[in-house]
Every structure is written in C-alpha cells, then in structure tokens.
Short mmCIF file of C-alpha atoms in Angstrom, two decimals:
data_model
loop_
_atom_site.label_atom_id
_atom_site.label_comp_id
_atom_site.label_asym_id
_atom_site.label_seq_id
_atom_site.Cartn_x
_atom_site.Cartn_y
_atom_site.Cartn_z
CA UNK A 1 218.59 -129.87 42.71
CA UNK A 2 219.38 -126.18 42.10
CA UNK A 3 221.60 -124.20 44.38
CA UNK A 4 220.92 -120.48 44.41
CA UNK A 5 223.27 -117.58 45.05
CA UNK A 6 221.18 -114.68 46.22
CA UNK A 7 223.67 -112.48 47.99
CA UNK A 8 224.92 -109.29 46.38
CA UNK A 9 228.65 -109.37 45.93
CA UNK A 10 230.86 -106.42 46.68
CA UNK A 11 231.96 -104.73 43.46
CA UNK A 12 235.57 -105.12 44.38
CA UNK A 13 235.43 -108.78 45.40
CA UNK A 14 234.61 -110.47 42.11
CA UNK A 15 231.62 -110.96 39.86
CA UNK A 16 228.38 -109.85 41.42
CA UNK A 17 225.70 -112.43 41.96
CA UNK A 18 222.85 -109.99 42.54
CA UNK A 19 221.97 -106.42 41.65
CA UNK A 20 219.46 -103.99 43.04
CA UNK A 21 218.11 -101.37 40.71
CA UNK A 22 219.30 -97.81 41.05
CA UNK A 23 217.95 -94.47 40.01
CA UNK A 24 220.39 -92.07 38.41
CA UNK A 25 221.08 -88.72 40.00
CA UNK A 26 218.36 -86.26 39.13
CA UNK A 27 216.21 -88.93 37.38
CA UNK A 28 212.94 -89.88 39.07
CA UNK A 29 212.20 -93.52 39.77
CA UNK A 30 209.21 -95.07 38.00
CA UNK A 31 207.99 -97.84 40.27
CA UNK A 32 209.78 -100.00 42.87
CA UNK A 33 213.42 -100.93 42.20
CA UNK A 34 214.09 -104.21 40.45
CA UNK A 35 216.35 -107.01 41.58
CA UNK A 36 218.35 -109.59 39.67
CA UNK A 37 219.44 -112.91 41.12
CA UNK A 38 221.91 -115.29 39.52
CA UNK A 39 221.07 -118.97 40.00
CA UNK A 40 223.28 -121.87 38.98
CA UNK A 41 221.82 -125.11 37.73
CA UNK A 42 223.14 -128.58 38.43
CA UNK A 43 226.66 -129.03 37.14
CA UNK A 44 227.05 -125.35 36.45
CA UNK A 45 226.28 -125.71 32.73
CA UNK A 46 223.01 -123.80 32.98
CA UNK A 47 222.57 -120.45 34.67
CA UNK A 48 219.50 -118.36 35.30
CA UNK A 49 219.06 -114.64 35.83
CA UNK A 50 215.84 -114.08 37.76
CA UNK A 51 214.41 -110.58 37.42
CA UNK A 52 211.84 -109.28 39.89
CA UNK A 53 209.97 -106.02 40.30
CA UNK A 54 209.45 -103.22 37.77
CA UNK A 55 211.88 -102.96 34.88
CA UNK A 56 211.97 -99.27 33.96
CA UNK A 57 214.74 -97.87 31.81
CA UNK A 58 215.31 -94.86 34.06
CA UNK A 59 215.76 -97.16 37.07
CA UNK A 60 217.93 -99.86 35.56
CA UNK A 61 220.27 -98.25 33.04
CA UNK A 62 222.79 -97.32 35.77
CA UNK A 63 222.87 -100.93 37.04
CA UNK A 64 222.86 -102.63 33.65
CA UNK A 65 226.66 -102.79 33.45
CA UNK A 66 226.69 -104.98 36.54
CA UNK A 67 223.88 -107.10 35.13
CA UNK A 68 225.94 -107.71 31.99
CA UNK A 69 228.98 -108.58 34.07
CA UNK A 70 227.03 -111.49 35.62
CA UNK A 71 226.93 -113.25 32.24
CA UNK A 72 230.13 -111.91 30.69
CA UNK A 73 232.33 -113.03 33.58
CA UNK A 74 230.62 -116.40 33.90
CA UNK A 75 231.27 -119.62 31.96
CA UNK A 76 230.06 -120.05 28.41
CA UNK A 77 226.86 -122.08 28.51
CA UNK A 78 223.12 -121.71 28.55
CA UNK A 79 221.52 -118.68 30.20
CA UNK A 80 217.87 -118.17 30.97
CA UNK A 81 216.49 -114.69 31.65
CA UNK A 82 213.57 -115.47 33.94
CA UNK A 83 210.93 -112.71 33.90
CA UNK A 84 208.25 -114.57 35.84
CA UNK A 85 208.67 -112.12 38.72
CA UNK A 86 208.53 -108.99 36.59
CA UNK A 87 205.33 -107.00 37.13
CA UNK A 88 205.92 -104.36 34.48
CA UNK A 89 208.34 -103.26 31.80
CA UNK A 90 208.90 -100.42 29.33
CA UNK A 91 210.36 -100.42 25.85
CA UNK A 92 213.83 -99.33 26.90
CA UNK A 93 214.18 -102.26 29.32
CA UNK A 94 212.94 -104.67 26.63
CA UNK A 95 215.64 -103.38 24.31
CA UNK A 96 218.29 -103.92 27.00
CA UNK A 97 217.17 -107.53 27.50
CA UNK A 98 217.25 -108.24 23.77
CA UNK A 99 220.72 -106.69 23.54
CA UNK A 100 221.84 -108.92 26.42
CA UNK A 101 220.70 -111.99 24.48
CA UNK A 102 222.69 -110.75 21.47
CA UNK A 103 225.81 -110.26 23.61
CA UNK A 104 225.52 -113.84 24.87
CA UNK A 105 225.32 -115.21 21.34
CA UNK A 106 228.39 -113.22 20.32
CA UNK A 107 230.32 -114.96 23.14
CA UNK A 108 229.18 -118.34 21.87
CA UNK A 109 226.71 -118.85 24.70
CA UNK A 110 223.01 -119.54 24.43
CA UNK A 111 220.40 -117.24 25.86
CA UNK A 112 216.63 -117.15 26.00
CA UNK A 113 213.90 -115.22 27.79
CA UNK A 114 211.49 -117.35 29.80
CA UNK A 115 208.63 -116.81 32.19
CA UNK A 116 207.26 -113.62 30.59
CA UNK A 117 203.48 -113.32 30.76
CA UNK A 118 200.76 -110.81 29.95
CA UNK A 119 201.81 -107.35 28.87
CA UNK A 120 205.48 -108.13 29.47
CA UNK A 121 205.36 -110.95 26.93
CA UNK A 122 203.41 -108.80 24.48
CA UNK A 123 205.99 -106.02 24.71
CA UNK A 124 208.86 -108.47 24.14
CA UNK A 125 207.11 -109.93 21.09
CA UNK A 126 206.65 -106.41 19.77
CA UNK A 127 210.39 -105.85 20.12
CA UNK A 128 211.20 -109.16 18.44
CA UNK A 129 212.51 -111.07 21.43
CA UNK A 130 210.86 -114.31 20.26
CA UNK A 131 211.51 -115.95 16.90
CA UNK A 132 208.77 -115.33 14.34
CA UNK A 133 206.11 -117.98 14.15
CA UNK A 134 205.88 -119.92 10.89
CA UNK A 135 203.11 -118.74 8.60
CA UNK A 136 200.00 -120.88 8.37
CA UNK A 137 199.58 -119.93 4.72
CA UNK A 138 201.01 -122.16 2.06
CA UNK A 139 203.89 -120.66 0.05
CA UNK A 140 202.80 -119.19 -3.28
CA UNK A 141 202.85 -121.66 -6.10
CA UNK A 142 205.21 -120.98 -8.97
CA UNK A 143 203.34 -119.72 -12.02
CA UNK A 144 204.52 -120.95 -15.38
CA UNK A 145 205.00 -118.92 -18.55
CA UNK A 146 201.82 -120.14 -20.23
CA UNK A 147 199.80 -119.43 -17.11
CA UNK A 148 201.16 -115.88 -16.99
CA UNK A 149 200.30 -115.33 -20.65
CA UNK A 150 196.84 -116.76 -20.09
CA UNK A 151 196.26 -114.53 -17.07
CA UNK A 152 197.39 -111.47 -19.05
CA UNK A 153 195.07 -112.32 -21.94
CA UNK A 154 192.19 -112.95 -19.55
CA UNK A 155 192.83 -109.60 -17.86
CA UNK A 156 192.92 -107.85 -21.24
CA UNK A 157 189.66 -109.47 -22.33
CA UNK A 158 188.08 -108.46 -19.02
CA UNK A 159 189.12 -104.84 -19.54
CA UNK A 160 187.81 -104.90 -23.11
CA UNK A 161 184.52 -106.26 -21.81
CA UNK A 162 184.30 -103.50 -19.22
CA UNK A 163 185.06 -100.90 -21.90
CA UNK A 164 182.36 -102.31 -24.18
CA UNK A 165 179.86 -102.33 -21.32
CA UNK A 166 180.76 -98.72 -20.47
CA UNK A 167 180.37 -97.57 -24.07
CA UNK A 168 177.05 -99.38 -24.35
CA UNK A 169 175.79 -97.69 -21.21
CA UNK A 170 176.91 -94.29 -22.54
CA UNK A 171 175.04 -94.85 -25.82
CA UNK A 172 171.88 -95.96 -24.01
CA UNK A 173 172.01 -92.98 -21.66
CA UNK A 174 172.63 -90.63 -24.59
CA UNK A 175 169.48 -91.91 -26.34
CA UNK A 176 167.42 -91.37 -23.19
CA UNK A 177 168.91 -87.89 -22.72
CA UNK A 178 168.00 -86.96 -26.32
CA UNK A 179 164.43 -88.16 -25.81
CA UNK A 180 164.07 -86.35 -22.49
CA UNK A 181 166.51 -83.40 -22.55
CA UNK A 182 164.97 -81.93 -19.39
CA UNK A 183 166.61 -84.69 -17.37
CA UNK A 184 170.06 -83.30 -18.20
CA UNK A 185 171.30 -80.67 -15.71
CA UNK A 186 171.99 -77.90 -18.21
CA UNK A 187 173.05 -75.53 -15.46
CA UNK A 188 176.03 -77.79 -14.82
CA UNK A 189 176.83 -77.77 -18.55
CA UNK A 190 177.19 -73.98 -18.52
CA UNK A 191 179.32 -74.06 -15.37
CA UNK A 192 181.58 -76.80 -16.75
CA UNK A 193 181.90 -75.08 -20.13
CA UNK A 194 183.09 -71.94 -18.41
CA UNK A 195 185.56 -73.76 -16.17
CA UNK A 196 187.00 -76.09 -18.83
CA UNK A 197 186.55 -73.84 -21.85
CA UNK A 198 186.83 -70.14 -21.11
CA UNK A 199 189.26 -70.63 -18.24
CA UNK A 200 191.55 -72.67 -20.53
CA UNK A 201 191.93 -69.90 -23.11
CA UNK A 202 195.17 -68.36 -21.72
CA UNK A 203 197.16 -71.61 -21.51
CA UNK A 204 195.87 -72.89 -24.86
CA UNK A 205 196.67 -69.60 -26.57
CA UNK A 206 200.16 -69.34 -25.06
CA UNK A 207 201.20 -72.89 -25.95
CA UNK A 208 199.83 -72.83 -29.51
CA UNK A 209 201.42 -69.45 -30.19
CA UNK A 210 204.77 -70.88 -29.12
CA UNK A 211 204.17 -73.99 -31.23
CA UNK A 212 203.60 -71.85 -34.34
CA UNK A 213 206.62 -69.72 -33.48
CA UNK A 214 208.93 -72.72 -33.00
CA UNK A 215 207.63 -74.45 -36.14
CA UNK A 216 208.31 -71.34 -38.22
CA UNK A 217 211.79 -70.95 -36.77
CA UNK A 218 212.68 -74.55 -37.58
CA UNK A 219 211.29 -74.34 -41.12
CA UNK A 220 212.88 -70.99 -41.91
CA UNK A 221 216.39 -72.28 -41.42
CA UNK A 222 215.91 -74.90 -44.12
CA UNK A 223 213.76 -72.93 -46.57
CA UNK A 224 216.15 -69.94 -46.59
CA UNK A 225 218.78 -72.17 -48.20
CA UNK A 226 216.55 -72.52 -51.27
CA UNK A 227 215.20 -68.97 -51.28
CA UNK A 228 211.69 -70.23 -50.43
CA UNK A 229 211.07 -68.30 -47.22
CA UNK A 230 207.48 -67.60 -48.24
CA UNK A 231 206.70 -71.32 -47.97
CA UNK A 232 206.99 -70.98 -44.19
CA UNK A 233 203.39 -69.72 -44.32
CA UNK A 234 202.29 -72.93 -46.11
CA UNK A 235 204.09 -75.21 -43.69
CA UNK A 236 202.93 -73.43 -40.54
CA UNK A 237 199.36 -73.01 -41.79
CA UNK A 238 198.78 -76.64 -42.79
CA UNK A 239 200.63 -78.10 -39.79
CA UNK A 240 198.79 -75.97 -37.26
CA UNK A 241 195.31 -76.20 -38.77
CA UNK A 242 195.33 -79.89 -39.66
CA UNK A 243 197.44 -81.43 -36.90
CA UNK A 244 199.13 -79.40 -34.20
CA UNK A 245 196.26 -77.07 -33.35
CA UNK A 246 193.66 -79.79 -32.63
CA UNK A 247 196.16 -82.21 -31.10
CA UNK A 248 197.99 -79.77 -28.83
CA UNK A 249 194.70 -78.28 -27.65
CA UNK A 250 193.32 -81.74 -26.92
CA UNK A 251 196.44 -82.73 -24.96
CA UNK A 252 196.23 -79.53 -22.90
CA UNK A 253 192.54 -80.16 -22.18
CA UNK A 254 193.29 -83.81 -21.34
CA UNK A 255 195.87 -82.79 -18.75
CA UNK A 256 193.71 -79.99 -17.39
CA UNK A 257 190.07 -81.05 -17.69
CA UNK A 258 190.50 -84.83 -18.00
CA UNK A 259 192.44 -84.97 -14.75
CA UNK A 260 189.80 -82.80 -13.09
CA UNK A 261 186.97 -85.04 -14.30
CA UNK A 262 188.70 -88.18 -13.03
CA UNK A 263 189.53 -86.61 -9.66
CA UNK A 264 186.04 -85.18 -9.14
CA UNK A 265 184.19 -88.38 -10.04
CA UNK A 266 186.76 -90.50 -8.21
CA UNK A 267 186.28 -88.50 -5.02
CA UNK A 268 182.51 -88.80 -5.36
CA UNK A 269 182.93 -92.54 -5.92
CA UNK A 270 185.03 -93.23 -2.83
CA UNK A 271 182.84 -90.97 -0.69
CA UNK A 272 179.76 -92.94 -1.87
CA UNK A 273 178.09 -89.91 -3.47
CA UNK A 274 177.64 -91.88 -6.70
CA UNK A 275 175.88 -94.65 -4.77
CA UNK A 276 173.69 -92.01 -3.15
CA UNK A 277 172.60 -90.80 -6.59
CA UNK A 278 171.61 -94.32 -7.57
CA UNK A 279 169.71 -94.69 -4.30
CA UNK A 280 167.72 -91.55 -5.14
CA UNK A 281 166.87 -93.02 -8.53
CA UNK A 282 169.18 -90.67 -10.48
CA UNK A 283 171.51 -91.93 -13.19
CA UNK A 284 175.16 -91.01 -12.53
CA UNK A 285 175.78 -91.09 -16.27
CA UNK A 286 173.09 -88.54 -17.02
CA UNK A 287 173.74 -86.36 -13.97
CA UNK A 288 177.56 -86.49 -13.90
CA UNK A 289 178.91 -87.78 -17.23
CA UNK A 290 176.53 -86.16 -19.73
CA UNK A 291 177.22 -82.54 -18.67
CA UNK A 292 180.96 -83.13 -18.99
CA UNK A 293 180.54 -84.70 -22.43
CA UNK A 294 178.42 -81.83 -23.69
CA UNK A 295 180.68 -79.16 -22.18
CA UNK A 296 183.82 -80.56 -23.86
CA UNK A 297 182.10 -81.17 -27.21
CA UNK A 298 180.97 -77.54 -27.25
CA UNK A 299 184.18 -75.94 -26.02
CA UNK A 300 187.01 -77.98 -27.58
CA UNK A 301 186.20 -77.02 -31.22
CA UNK A 302 186.08 -73.35 -30.18
CA UNK A 303 189.39 -73.70 -28.39
CA UNK A 304 190.80 -75.37 -31.50
CA UNK A 305 189.74 -72.48 -33.72
CA UNK A 306 191.38 -70.05 -31.33
CA UNK A 307 194.50 -72.26 -31.21
CA UNK A 308 194.69 -72.26 -35.02
CA UNK A 309 194.55 -68.47 -35.06
CA UNK A 310 197.29 -67.90 -32.49
CA UNK A 311 199.43 -70.63 -34.06
CA UNK A 312 199.28 -68.83 -37.41
CA UNK A 313 200.06 -65.61 -35.58
CA UNK A 314 203.22 -67.19 -34.16
CA UNK A 315 204.35 -68.11 -37.68
CA UNK A 316 203.48 -64.61 -38.87
CA UNK A 317 205.74 -63.04 -36.22
CA UNK A 318 208.69 -65.09 -37.47
CA UNK A 319 207.85 -64.34 -41.10
CA UNK A 320 207.77 -60.59 -40.53
CA UNK A 321 210.57 -60.04 -38.02
CA UNK A 322 212.97 -62.84 -38.99
CA UNK A 323 212.36 -63.50 -42.70
CA UNK A 324 211.45 -59.90 -43.62
CA UNK A 325 208.20 -60.94 -45.26
CA UNK A 326 205.32 -58.50 -45.57
CA UNK A 327 202.04 -58.99 -43.79
CA UNK A 328 200.06 -59.09 -47.06
CA UNK A 329 202.33 -61.64 -48.72
CA UNK A 330 202.35 -63.92 -45.70
CA UNK A 331 198.57 -63.71 -45.31
CA UNK A 332 197.92 -64.37 -49.03
CA UNK A 333 200.25 -67.38 -48.99
CA UNK A 334 198.48 -68.77 -45.93
CA UNK A 335 195.06 -68.37 -47.59
CA UNK A 336 196.28 -70.13 -50.72
CA UNK A 337 197.63 -73.08 -48.72
CA UNK A 338 194.90 -73.53 -46.11
CA UNK A 339 191.41 -74.36 -47.34
CA UNK A 340 188.03 -74.92 -45.78
CA UNK A 341 188.47 -78.71 -45.77
CA UNK A 342 191.66 -78.33 -43.75
CA UNK A 343 189.83 -76.32 -41.09
CA UNK A 344 186.88 -78.74 -41.18
CA UNK A 345 189.19 -81.72 -40.71
CA UNK A 346 190.71 -80.09 -37.64
CA UNK A 347 187.26 -79.39 -36.18
CA UNK A 348 186.14 -82.98 -36.78
CA UNK A 349 189.23 -84.16 -34.94
CA UNK A 350 188.52 -81.80 -32.05
CA UNK A 351 184.97 -83.15 -31.62
CA UNK A 352 186.22 -86.75 -31.55
CA UNK A 353 189.06 -85.76 -29.22
CA UNK A 354 186.52 -84.19 -26.85
CA UNK A 355 184.52 -87.43 -26.77
CA UNK A 356 187.65 -89.48 -26.06
CA UNK A 357 188.79 -87.18 -23.24
CA UNK A 358 185.39 -87.14 -21.54
CA UNK A 359 184.79 -90.88 -21.97
CA UNK A 360 188.15 -92.03 -20.57
CA UNK A 361 188.30 -89.48 -17.75
CA UNK A 362 184.76 -90.22 -16.55
CA UNK A 363 185.29 -93.98 -16.81
CA UNK A 364 188.45 -93.83 -14.71
CA UNK A 365 186.69 -91.64 -12.17
CA UNK A 366 183.65 -93.90 -11.81
CA UNK A 367 185.91 -96.98 -11.49
CA UNK A 368 187.92 -95.49 -8.61
CA UNK A 369 188.39 -97.47 -5.41
CA UNK A 370 190.78 -97.38 -2.49
CA UNK A 371 190.36 -93.92 -0.98
CA UNK A 372 192.68 -91.01 -1.65
CA UNK A 373 195.38 -93.25 -3.11
CA UNK A 374 192.83 -94.68 -5.55
CA UNK A 375 191.84 -91.17 -6.64
CA UNK A 376 195.48 -90.40 -7.40
CA UNK A 377 195.86 -93.60 -9.41
CA UNK A 378 192.69 -92.90 -11.38
CA UNK A 379 193.77 -89.36 -12.19
CA UNK A 380 197.19 -90.46 -13.40
CA UNK A 381 195.72 -93.31 -15.42
CA UNK A 382 193.12 -91.02 -16.99
CA UNK A 383 195.71 -88.51 -18.22
CA UNK A 384 198.20 -91.09 -19.54
CA UNK A 385 195.55 -93.25 -21.21
CA UNK A 386 193.82 -90.25 -22.76
CA UNK A 387 196.98 -88.81 -24.30
CA UNK A 388 197.90 -92.21 -25.74
CA UNK A 389 194.46 -92.61 -27.32
CA UNK A 390 194.50 -89.04 -28.63
CA UNK A 391 197.75 -89.61 -30.51
CA UNK A 392 196.49 -92.98 -31.77
CA UNK A 393 193.20 -91.48 -32.93
CA UNK A 394 194.97 -88.54 -34.58
CA UNK A 395 197.15 -90.92 -36.60
CA UNK A 396 194.10 -92.94 -37.68
CA UNK A 397 192.12 -89.85 -38.68
CA UNK A 398 195.07 -88.41 -40.61
CA UNK A 399 195.31 -91.65 -42.59
CA UNK A 400 191.55 -91.66 -43.27
CA UNK A 401 191.53 -87.99 -44.33
CA UNK A 402 194.44 -88.65 -46.66
CA UNK A 403 192.55 -91.48 -48.33
CA UNK A 404 189.36 -89.44 -48.82
CA UNK A 405 191.19 -86.22 -49.70
CA UNK A 406 190.01 -84.16 -46.75
#
C-alpha cells in the first residue's frame, strides 16, 4: 500500500515534496499552474512524481530547480514521472522532462515517463522520450561478390537495351518525318537554330581563337630551336582544322545546348507535358526531338567552319607578332599544309558530333523523373555522357580517317 506525501515543504526545511508552478516576473502564464507531488512506494525503493495541470515552459521553468531537487536529494532507485494528470504540454516542458530522465541516469537511478496519453504522448515521442520501436522490416541480406557483378551486368544490359530501343525509335521517326515533312514543326527548327547556333558564335569564336593562340605559342618555343618557325602554320592549321576546331566546338555546344535540351525536355517530362502530347496523338520524338536534331546538324558544321577560321587567326597573330613572320608567308604555308580533305574530315566529324549531342541530351531529358532534382541529375548526366562520347567518337574517327587517308 502506497503512502503519499502531498504537502509542500518549506524551502528552508529540507527537500520539497511538492511544487506549485510559478510564472516568472513579466512573463504571462499560459494555462493554469501545474503541480508536482512526490509519492513513495512500499519500502521506499520506488518513487513517483505525479504531474497535474498544464505544463508550459513559461510557467514551469522558474520552479524546475525545485522539481529536480525532489529526485536529486532522494535515494537512488526507480523514479516514475506520472503524466496521467497532465492536460497539455509544450515542447519546452517535454525537453525538461527528458533532461530530468537523463539526470537520473547519470546518478545511477532509473527513470521512466508513464501515464502520458493523447497529444502529450505524441509530443514526447516526437522528442524521443520513448525508446525507438524495432523495425518490422527484415534486415537487408548480405549480397555476395558474384551477385553484385551479376546485378551490375544486368543493369548494363538493361541500359544497352534501352539505348537500342531509343535509337530504333529515332530511326523509325526519322523515316516517317522524311516521308511526311509537313509533320515536323519547322518554325521550331528556325528558332532553335538561332538560339543554339547564332547565339553561340561569340563563345565559340573566343575559345577557338585562344586555342589557336595557345597552340602556336607552345609550338613556337620548340620550333624556334631548329629554325623552323614557319612550321607553326602547318601545326596550327592541321590541328585546328582536323581535330581541335570540331572537337572544341562540339564540347562547347554540348555544355551549352546539350544541357539546355536535357533541362527543357526533363522539365516537360516531370510536368507531364510529354504525356499530354501523346494524349493528343502527337509524337514527342517528331515534335520535340526532331527539331533539335535538325537545328544542331545544320548549325554545328557552320560553327566548326567559323571555329577553324578564328583558330587559324590565333596562330597567325603569334606568327606575325611573336615569330616575325609575314602575312603572305604564313598564309601560303597554311594553304600548303591544309587541304580540302582535312576540312571535309572536320565537317564530317561535326555532323556526327551534332547527332551524338542531340541524341544523348534528348534521351536524358525524356527519361527524367523525380521533379526538380531529377531535372538536375538529367542535365548533369547529359553533359558528362555527351563529352565522354564525343572524345571517344573523335578518337575512332581519327583512326578511321588515318586508315583511309582522309
């Protein structure tokens, strides 16, 4: 049988056995004051703090030192914080109760909160007063090495299958577009060609001019040692026309236009505009992908020709102002080194680069999922994947051209 101590002790006469809530000076009270009663169990090994009323931080923080003294000055044992009489509580009071449990455990005592119901219990669970419940899900099984390799191969084969299906759809849509060219929105082609072709002229020109300039500077330091400064024109001309002009232009367009394609189509995908086109009986490939393909195929070779010209101009500046070559001698040496096949090879590369940029960027955009974060992932993936495939394709084409003498 429990014996209860419900009288409030005088602060100067020993440990208090009860506390009435106070409101600090100048701080309004939120709700009725709370009370705390200390109850001893049989034998004195178990003690209970019974809280009643409204536990509001503004009303109880001044009295909390006396509440703590009830358990700190008592014997080490088991303490129960009974909240069955608490009608309401805020987050600050919940934090004080949890801290009180921690103080008890530091003293070597045991403490637990009992009797909480309704919103009071929910608030305490939110603050972590109760131990987490064990998960109903089984722990993940350990995956072996061979299973990981198999999963990676299966994922790779799945991606290759998706790529093959995408390419097949592109080819089928291209055949239908050739048979019925009126179904292609040519107005969009003009708009896209202007945005991703004409608008890209300044950045393409600036970067390729600097590439030709840097290449000539690097070559001049070595060729001057052998008195062959005029060969700077050969090196810059062939490097720019065959390799650096098409490749640098394609990388710039991949970062500029490829990212835009992926972001635009990805946004349309997550906002269900692509599904709306299919609902209206319109092919997303013909309405969205085809104009971007055509625009890049038309503009990238022209950008490449312009890049070749400014790249040669960058080498010419170094030849005239650094190597003291004449304009006529530099120009004649460039014409003797660079032939029509060299320019043709660069243009062939630019057309294939345009197809790679448009294909990868549009595929990443149409495969977007997951809202704004998914659009960001698709854009990043489109740029990185495109640049990797551009360099890989450039190496393969260079090897093929070398074999066939192009």
